Amino acid sequence: MSRLRVYADDNPGAPIVQLGNPARIAMELAAIGVRFERWDAPVVPPRDAAENVVLDAYRPYLDQLMGETGAGSADVLRVGADTKGWAQARSKYLSEHTHSEDEVRFFVHGQGDFILHVNARVYDVRCTAGDLISVPAGVSHWFDGGETPDFVTLRIFTNPDGWIAQYTGSDIATRFPAEA
């Protein structure tokens, strides 16, 4: 289930907002410029479906989104507990960073937490299957797919080089781990 918890950035133990309704989550995140929505695909492809099958299942949504954002490509990221190199990749995602373009993800299967640091607040957004999140360029954030990840996401890029992070050097992510 999708979830949002908001904290003061100096108090990781006490959420000041807790939401589970996707429409309310979308409204709360819109206030900080983050897009959050649910997509209802007519058919959800199997977890192990080929990349072109997954992309084709969501093509109408992708075409609209890519037209709105000017994004030039989309791909499928599949991560499971047996994914080689996940521990190393996870450590780079867990460090607070920004991007020069919007970070757009749609969860086909599984879940992960996008954790945003905006205006002295920390927003822990649990994204689950059917959720789209678009973190605007320049917004400090990190991502946690968990120690034993299980997710399939669509990634949408404007930059042909794909995912490029600018790390902030802050240790805030160590103080605000994703909550179970």
Coordinates of N, CA and C in Angstrom, one line a residue:
M1 N 0.8 -1.2 0.0 CA 0.0 0.0 0.0 C 0.9 1.3 0.0
S2 N 0.5 2.2 -0.8 CA 1.3 3.5 -0.9 C 1.1 4.2 0.5
R3 N 2.2 4.9 0.8 CA 2.2 5.6 2.1 C 3.1 6.8 2.1
L4 N 2.8 7.8 2.9 CA 3.6 9.0 3.0 C 3.7 9.3 4.5
R5 N 5.0 9.5 4.9 CA 5.3 10.0 6.3 C 6.1 11.2 6.2
V6 N 5.8 12.2 6.9 CA 6.5 13.5 6.8 C 7.1 13.8 8.2
Y7 N 8.4 14.1 8.2 CA 9.1 14.4 9.5 C 9.7 15.8 9.4
A8 N 9.9 16.4 10.6 CA 10.8 17.6 10.7 C 12.2 17.0 10.5
D9 N 13.1 17.7 9.8 CA 14.4 17.0 9.4 C 15.3 16.9 10.6
D10 N 14.9 17.4 11.8 CA 15.7 17.2 13.0 C 15.0 16.3 14.0
N11 N 14.0 15.5 13.5 CA 13.3 14.6 14.4 C 12.8 13.4 13.7
P12 N 13.7 12.4 13.5 CA 13.4 11.2 12.7 C 12.4 10.3 13.4
G13 N 12.2 10.4 14.7 CA 11.4 9.5 15.5 C 9.9 9.8 15.5
A14 N 9.5 11.0 15.0 CA 8.1 11.4 15.2 C 7.5 12.0 13.9
P15 N 6.8 11.2 13.1 CA 6.2 11.7 11.9 C 5.1 12.8 12.3
I16 N 5.1 13.9 11.5 CA 4.1 14.9 11.7 C 2.9 14.7 10.8
V17 N 3.1 13.9 9.8 CA 2.0 13.6 8.8 C 2.1 12.1 8.5
Q18 N 1.0 11.4 8.4 CA 1.0 10.0 8.0 C -0.2 9.8 7.1
L19 N 0.0 9.5 5.8 CA -1.1 9.3 4.9 C -1.0 8.0 4.2
G20 N -2.2 7.4 3.9 CA -2.2 6.1 3.1 C -3.1 6.2 1.9
N21 N -3.8 7.3 1.8 CA -4.7 7.5 0.7 C -4.0 8.1 -0.5
P22 N -3.9 7.5 -1.7 CA -3.1 8.0 -2.8 C -3.5 9.4 -3.2
A23 N -4.8 9.8 -3.2 CA -5.2 11.1 -3.6 C -4.6 12.2 -2.6
R24 N -4.7 11.8 -1.3 CA -4.1 12.7 -0.3 C -2.6 12.8 -0.4
I25 N -2.0 11.7 -0.6 CA -0.5 11.7 -0.8 C -0.2 12.6 -2.0
A26 N -0.9 12.5 -3.1 CA -0.6 13.3 -4.3 C -0.8 14.8 -3.9
M27 N -1.8 15.2 -3.2 CA -2.0 16.6 -2.8 C -0.8 17.1 -1.9
E28 N -0.4 16.3 -0.9 CA 0.6 16.7 0.0 C 1.9 16.9 -0.8
L29 N 2.2 16.0 -1.7 CA 3.5 16.1 -2.5 C 3.4 17.2 -3.5
A30 N 2.3 17.4 -4.1 CA 2.1 18.5 -5.1 C 2.5 19.9 -4.5
A31 N 2.3 20.0 -3.2 CA 2.6 21.2 -2.5 C 4.1 21.5 -2.5
I32 N 5.0 20.5 -2.7 CA 6.4 20.7 -2.8 C 6.9 20.4 -4.3
G33 N 6.0 20.3 -5.2 CA 6.3 20.2 -6.6 C 6.6 18.8 -7.1
V34 N 6.2 17.8 -6.3 CA 6.4 16.4 -6.6 C 5.1 15.8 -7.2
R35 N 5.3 15.1 -8.3 CA 4.1 14.5 -9.0 C 4.0 13.1 -8.4
F36 N 2.8 12.7 -8.0 CA 2.5 11.4 -7.5 C 1.1 11.0 -8.1
E37 N 1.0 9.9 -8.7 CA -0.3 9.4 -9.2 C -0.4 7.9 -9.3
R38 N -1.6 7.4 -9.5 CA -1.8 6.0 -9.7 C -2.1 5.8 -11.2
W39 N -1.6 4.7 -11.8 CA -1.9 4.3 -13.1 C -2.6 3.0 -13.1
D40 N -3.7 2.9 -13.8 CA -4.5 1.7 -13.8 C -4.3 1.1 -15.2
A41 N -3.4 0.2 -15.4 CA -3.2 -0.4 -16.7 C -4.2 -1.5 -16.9
P42 N -4.7 -1.7 -18.1 CA -5.6 -2.7 -18.4 C -5.1 -4.1 -18.2
V43 N -3.8 -4.3 -18.3 CA -3.1 -5.6 -18.1 C -1.8 -5.3 -17.4
V44 N -1.5 -6.0 -16.3 CA -0.2 -5.8 -15.7 C 0.6 -7.0 -16.1
P45 N 1.8 -6.8 -16.8 CA 2.6 -7.9 -17.3 C 3.2 -8.6 -16.1
P46 N 3.5 -9.9 -16.3 CA 4.2 -10.7 -15.3 C 5.5 -10.0 -14.9
R47 N 6.0 -10.3 -13.7 CA 7.2 -9.8 -13.1 C 8.4 -10.0 -14.1
D48 N 8.4 -11.2 -14.7 CA 9.6 -11.6 -15.5 C 9.3 -11.3 -17.0
A49 N 8.3 -10.5 -17.4 CA 8.0 -10.2 -18.8 C 9.2 -9.5 -19.4
A50 N 9.4 -9.7 -20.7 CA 10.4 -9.0 -21.4 C 10.2 -7.5 -21.4
E51 N 11.3 -6.7 -21.5 CA 11.2 -5.3 -21.4 C 10.2 -4.7 -22.4
N52 N 10.2 -5.2 -23.6 CA 9.3 -4.6 -24.6 C 7.8 -4.9 -24.3
V53 N 7.5 -6.0 -23.6 CA 6.2 -6.3 -23.2 C 5.7 -5.4 -22.1
V54 N 6.6 -5.1 -21.1 CA 6.3 -4.1 -20.1 C 6.1 -2.7 -20.6
L55 N 7.0 -2.3 -21.5 CA 6.9 -1.0 -22.1 C 5.6 -0.8 -22.9
D56 N 5.2 -1.9 -23.7 CA 4.0 -1.8 -24.5 C 2.8 -1.8 -23.6
A57 N 2.8 -2.5 -22.5 CA 1.6 -2.5 -21.6 C 1.3 -1.1 -21.1
Y58 N 2.3 -0.2 -20.9 CA 2.2 1.1 -20.4 C 2.4 2.2 -21.4
R59 N 2.4 1.8 -22.7 CA 2.8 2.8 -23.8 C 1.9 4.0 -23.8
P60 N 0.5 3.9 -23.6 CA -0.3 5.1 -23.7 C 0.1 6.1 -22.6
Y61 N 0.4 5.6 -21.4 CA 0.8 6.4 -20.3 C 2.2 7.0 -20.5
L62 N 3.1 6.2 -21.0 CA 4.5 6.7 -21.3 C 4.5 7.7 -22.4
D63 N 3.7 7.5 -23.5 CA 3.7 8.5 -24.5 C 3.2 9.8 -24.0
Q64 N 2.1 9.8 -23.2 CA 1.6 11.1 -22.7 C 2.6 11.7 -21.8
L65 N 3.2 11.0 -20.9 CA 4.2 11.5 -19.9 C 5.4 12.0 -20.6
M66 N 5.9 11.3 -21.5 CA 7.1 11.7 -22.2 C 6.8 12.9 -23.1
G67 N 5.7 13.1 -23.6 CA 5.3 14.3 -24.4 C 5.2 15.5 -23.4
E68 N 4.7 15.3 -22.2 CA 4.6 16.4 -21.2 C 6.0 16.8 -20.7
T69 N 6.9 15.9 -20.5 CA 8.1 16.2 -19.9 C 9.3 16.4 -20.9
G70 N 9.1 16.0 -22.1 CA 10.2 16.0 -23.1 C 11.2 14.9 -22.9
A71 N 10.8 13.9 -22.1 CA 11.7 12.8 -21.9 C 11.9 12.0 -23.3
G72 N 13.1 11.5 -23.4 CA 13.4 10.8 -24.7 C 13.5 9.3 -24.6
S73 N 13.5 8.7 -23.4 CA 13.6 7.3 -23.4 C 13.0 6.7 -22.1
A74 N 12.7 5.5 -22.2 CA 12.1 4.7 -21.0 C 12.8 3.3 -21.0
D75 N 13.0 2.8 -19.9 CA 13.5 1.4 -19.8 C 12.8 0.8 -18.6
V76 N 13.2 -0.5 -18.4 CA 12.7 -1.3 -17.3 C 13.8 -1.7 -16.3
L77 N 13.7 -1.4 -15.1 CA 14.6 -1.8 -14.1 C 14.0 -2.9 -13.2
R78 N 14.7 -4.0 -13.2 CA 14.1 -5.2 -12.5 C 15.2 -5.6 -11.4
V79 N 14.8 -5.5 -10.1 CA 15.7 -5.8 -9.0 C 15.1 -6.8 -8.1
G80 N 15.8 -7.8 -7.8 CA 15.3 -8.8 -6.8 C 16.4 -9.1 -5.8
A81 N 16.1 -10.0 -4.9 CA 17.1 -10.3 -3.8 C 18.4 -10.9 -4.4
D82 N 18.2 -11.6 -5.6 CA 19.4 -12.2 -6.2 C 20.1 -11.3 -7.2
T83 N 19.7 -10.0 -7.3 CA 20.4 -9.1 -8.3 C 21.8 -8.9 -7.9
K84 N 22.7 -9.2 -8.8 CA 24.1 -9.0 -8.6 C 24.4 -7.5 -8.4
G85 N 25.3 -7.2 -7.4 CA 25.7 -5.8 -7.2 C 24.7 -4.9 -6.5
W86 N 23.6 -5.5 -6.0 CA 22.5 -4.7 -5.4 C 23.1 -4.0 -4.2
A87 N 23.9 -4.6 -3.3 CA 24.4 -3.9 -2.1 C 25.2 -2.7 -2.5
Q88 N 26.0 -2.8 -3.5 CA 26.8 -1.6 -4.0 C 25.9 -0.6 -4.6
A89 N 25.0 -1.0 -5.4 CA 24.0 0.0 -6.0 C 23.2 0.7 -4.9
R90 N 22.7 -0.1 -4.0 CA 21.9 0.4 -2.9 C 22.6 1.5 -2.1
S91 N 23.9 1.3 -1.9 CA 24.6 2.3 -1.1 C 24.7 3.6 -1.9
K92 N 24.8 3.6 -3.2 CA 24.8 4.9 -3.9 C 23.4 5.5 -3.9
Y93 N 22.4 4.7 -4.0 CA 21.0 5.3 -4.0 C 20.6 5.8 -2.6
L94 N 21.2 5.2 -1.5 CA 20.9 5.6 -0.1 C 21.6 6.9 0.3
S95 N 22.5 7.5 -0.5 CA 23.1 8.8 -0.2 C 22.3 9.9 -0.8
E96 N 22.1 10.9 0.0 CA 21.3 12.1 -0.5 C 21.9 12.7 -1.7
H97 N 21.1 12.9 -2.7 CA 21.6 13.4 -4.0 C 20.5 14.2 -4.7
T98 N 20.9 14.8 -5.8 CA 20.0 15.5 -6.7 C 20.3 15.1 -8.1
H99 N 19.4 15.5 -9.0 CA 19.7 15.2 -10.4 C 19.4 16.5 -11.2
S100 N 20.0 16.6 -12.4 CA 19.7 17.8 -13.2 C 18.5 17.7 -14.1
E101 N 17.8 16.5 -14.0 CA 16.5 16.3 -14.6 C 15.6 15.6 -13.6
D102 N 14.3 15.7 -13.9 CA 13.3 15.0 -13.1 C 13.7 13.5 -13.0
E103 N 13.5 12.9 -11.8 CA 13.6 11.5 -11.7 C 12.2 10.9 -11.7
V104 N 11.9 10.2 -12.7 CA 10.5 9.7 -12.9 C 10.6 8.1 -12.9
R105 N 9.7 7.6 -12.0 CA 9.7 6.1 -11.8 C 8.2 5.7 -11.7
F106 N 7.9 4.6 -12.3 CA 6.6 4.0 -12.2 C 6.8 2.6 -11.7
F107 N 6.1 2.2 -10.6 CA 6.3 0.8 -10.1 C 5.3 -0.1 -10.7
V108 N 5.9 -1.1 -11.4 CA 5.1 -2.1 -12.1 C 4.8 -3.2 -11.1
H109 N 5.8 -3.6 -10.3 CA 5.7 -4.6 -9.3 C 6.5 -4.2 -8.1
G110 N 6.2 -4.7 -6.9 CA 7.0 -4.5 -5.7 C 6.8 -3.1 -5.1
Q111 N 7.9 -2.7 -4.4 CA 7.8 -1.4 -3.7 C 9.2 -0.9 -3.4
G112 N 9.3 0.4 -3.1 CA 10.5 1.1 -2.7 C 10.1 2.5 -2.2
D113 N 11.1 3.0 -1.4 CA 10.8 4.3 -0.8 C 11.7 5.4 -1.4
F114 N 11.0 6.5 -1.9 CA 11.7 7.7 -2.3 C 11.6 8.6 -1.1
I115 N 12.7 9.1 -0.6 CA 12.8 9.9 0.6 C 13.3 11.3 0.2
L116 N 12.5 12.3 0.4 CA 12.8 13.6 -0.1 C 13.1 14.5 1.0
H117 N 14.1 15.5 0.8 CA 14.4 16.4 1.8 C 14.2 17.8 1.3
V118 N 13.1 18.4 1.7 CA 12.6 19.7 1.2 C 12.1 20.6 2.3
N119 N 12.6 21.8 2.3 CA 12.2 22.9 3.3 C 12.1 22.4 4.8
A120 N 13.3 21.8 5.2 CA 13.4 21.3 6.6 C 12.5 20.2 6.9
R121 N 12.0 19.5 5.9 CA 11.1 18.3 6.1 C 11.6 17.1 5.4
V122 N 11.4 15.9 5.9 CA 11.7 14.7 5.2 C 10.4 14.0 4.9
Y123 N 10.2 13.7 3.6 CA 9.0 13.0 3.1 C 9.4 11.6 2.6
D124 N 8.9 10.6 3.4 CA 9.2 9.2 3.1 C 8.0 8.7 2.3
V125 N 8.2 8.5 1.0 CA 7.1 8.1 0.1 C 7.3 6.6 -0.2
R126 N 6.4 5.8 0.3 CA 6.4 4.3 0.0 C 5.6 4.2 -1.3
C127 N 6.3 3.9 -2.4 CA 5.7 3.6 -3.7 C 5.5 2.1 -3.9
T128 N 4.3 1.8 -4.3 CA 4.0 0.4 -4.6 C 3.5 0.2 -6.0
A129 N 3.2 -1.0 -6.4 CA 2.8 -1.3 -7.8 C 1.6 -0.4 -8.2
G130 N 1.7 0.3 -9.3 CA 0.7 1.2 -9.8 C 1.0 2.7 -9.5
D131 N 2.1 3.0 -8.7 CA 2.4 4.3 -8.4 C 3.4 4.9 -9.3
L132 N 3.2 6.2 -9.7 CA 4.2 7.0 -10.5 C 4.6 8.1 -9.5
I133 N 5.9 8.3 -9.5 CA 6.5 9.5 -8.8 C 7.5 10.2 -9.7
S134 N 7.4 11.5 -9.6 CA 8.3 12.3 -10.4 C 8.9 13.4 -9.5
V135 N 10.2 13.1 -9.1 CA 11.0 14.0 -8.2 C 11.6 15.1 -9.1
P136 N 11.3 16.4 -8.9 CA 11.8 17.4 -9.8 C 13.3 17.6 -9.7
A137 N 13.9 18.0 -10.8 CA 15.3 18.3 -10.8 C 15.7 19.2 -9.6
G138 N 16.8 18.9 -9.0 CA 17.3 19.7 -7.9 C 16.8 19.4 -6.6
V139 N 15.8 18.5 -6.4 CA 15.2 18.2 -5.1 C 16.1 17.1 -4.5
S140 N 16.6 17.4 -3.3 CA 17.4 16.4 -2.6 C 16.6 15.2 -2.2
H141 N 17.1 14.0 -2.4 CA 16.4 12.8 -2.1 C 17.3 11.6 -2.0
W142 N 16.8 10.4 -1.6 CA 17.5 9.2 -1.7 C 16.4 8.1 -1.9
F143 N 16.8 6.9 -2.3 CA 15.9 5.8 -2.6 C 16.4 4.6 -1.8
D144 N 15.4 3.9 -1.3 CA 15.7 2.6 -0.6 C 14.7 1.5 -1.1
G145 N 15.3 0.5 -1.8 CA 14.5 -0.6 -2.3 C 14.6 -1.8 -1.3
G146 N 15.3 -1.6 -0.2 CA 15.4 -2.6 0.9 C 16.6 -3.5 0.7
E147 N 16.9 -4.2 1.8 CA 18.0 -5.1 1.8 C 17.7 -6.3 0.9
T148 N 16.5 -6.7 0.9 CA 16.1 -7.8 0.0 C 15.0 -7.3 -1.0
P149 N 15.5 -6.5 -2.0 CA 14.5 -5.8 -2.9 C 13.7 -6.8 -3.7
D150 N 12.6 -6.3 -4.2 CA 11.7 -7.0 -5.1 C 10.9 -6.0 -5.8
F151 N 11.4 -5.4 -6.9 CA 10.6 -4.4 -7.6 C 11.0 -4.4 -9.1
V152 N 10.0 -4.0 -9.9 CA 10.2 -3.7 -11.3 C 9.6 -2.3 -11.5
T153 N 10.5 -1.4 -12.1 CA 10.0 -0.1 -12.4 C 10.3 0.3 -13.8
L154 N 9.5 1.2 -14.3 CA 9.8 1.9 -15.5 C 10.5 3.2 -15.1
R155 N 11.6 3.4 -15.9 CA 12.4 4.7 -15.6 C 12.3 5.5 -16.9
I156 N 12.1 6.8 -16.7 CA 11.9 7.7 -17.8 C 13.0 8.7 -17.8
F157 N 13.7 8.9 -18.9 CA 14.9 9.8 -18.9 C 14.8 10.8 -20.0
T158 N 15.3 12.0 -19.7 CA 15.5 13.1 -20.7 C 17.0 13.0 -21.2
N159 N 17.9 12.8 -20.2 CA 19.3 12.7 -20.5 C 19.6 11.4 -21.1
P160 N 20.2 11.3 -22.3 CA 20.5 10.0 -22.9 C 21.5 9.2 -22.1
D161 N 22.2 9.8 -21.1 CA 23.2 9.1 -20.3 C 22.5 8.4 -19.1
G162 N 21.2 8.7 -18.9 CA 20.4 8.0 -17.8 C 20.7 8.6 -16.5
W163 N 20.7 7.8 -15.5 CA 20.7 8.2 -14.1 C 22.1 8.7 -13.7
I164 N 22.1 10.0 -13.4 CA 23.4 10.7 -13.0 C 23.0 11.5 -11.7
A165 N 23.8 11.2 -10.6 CA 23.5 11.9 -9.4 C 24.6 12.9 -9.0
Q166 N 24.1 13.9 -8.4 CA 25.1 14.9 -7.7 C 24.8 14.8 -6.2
Y167 N 25.8 14.2 -5.5 CA 25.7 13.9 -4.1 C 25.9 15.2 -3.3
T168 N 25.0 15.3 -2.2 CA 25.1 16.5 -1.4 C 26.1 16.5 -0.3
G169 N 26.6 15.3 0.0 CA 27.6 15.1 1.1 C 26.9 15.1 2.5
S170 N 25.6 15.2 2.6 CA 24.9 15.2 3.8 C 24.8 13.7 4.3
D171 N 24.7 13.6 5.7 CA 24.5 12.2 6.2 C 23.0 12.0 6.6
I172 N 22.2 12.9 6.2 CA 20.8 12.9 6.6 C 20.1 11.5 6.3
A173 N 20.5 10.9 5.3 CA 19.9 9.6 4.9 C 20.1 8.5 6.0
T174 N 21.3 8.6 6.7 CA 21.5 7.7 7.7 C 20.6 7.9 8.9
R175 N 20.1 9.1 9.1 CA 19.2 9.4 10.2 C 17.8 9.1 9.9
F176 N 17.4 8.9 8.6 CA 16.1 8.7 8.2 C 16.0 7.5 7.3
P177 N 16.2 6.3 7.8 CA 16.1 5.1 6.9 C 14.6 4.9 6.6
A178 N 14.3 4.3 5.5 CA 12.9 4.0 5.1 C 12.3 3.1 6.2
E179 N 11.1 3.3 6.6 CA 10.4 2.6 7.6 C 9.7 1.4 7.0
A180 N 9.7 0.3 7.7 CA 8.9 -0.9 7.2 C 7.4 -0.7 7.3

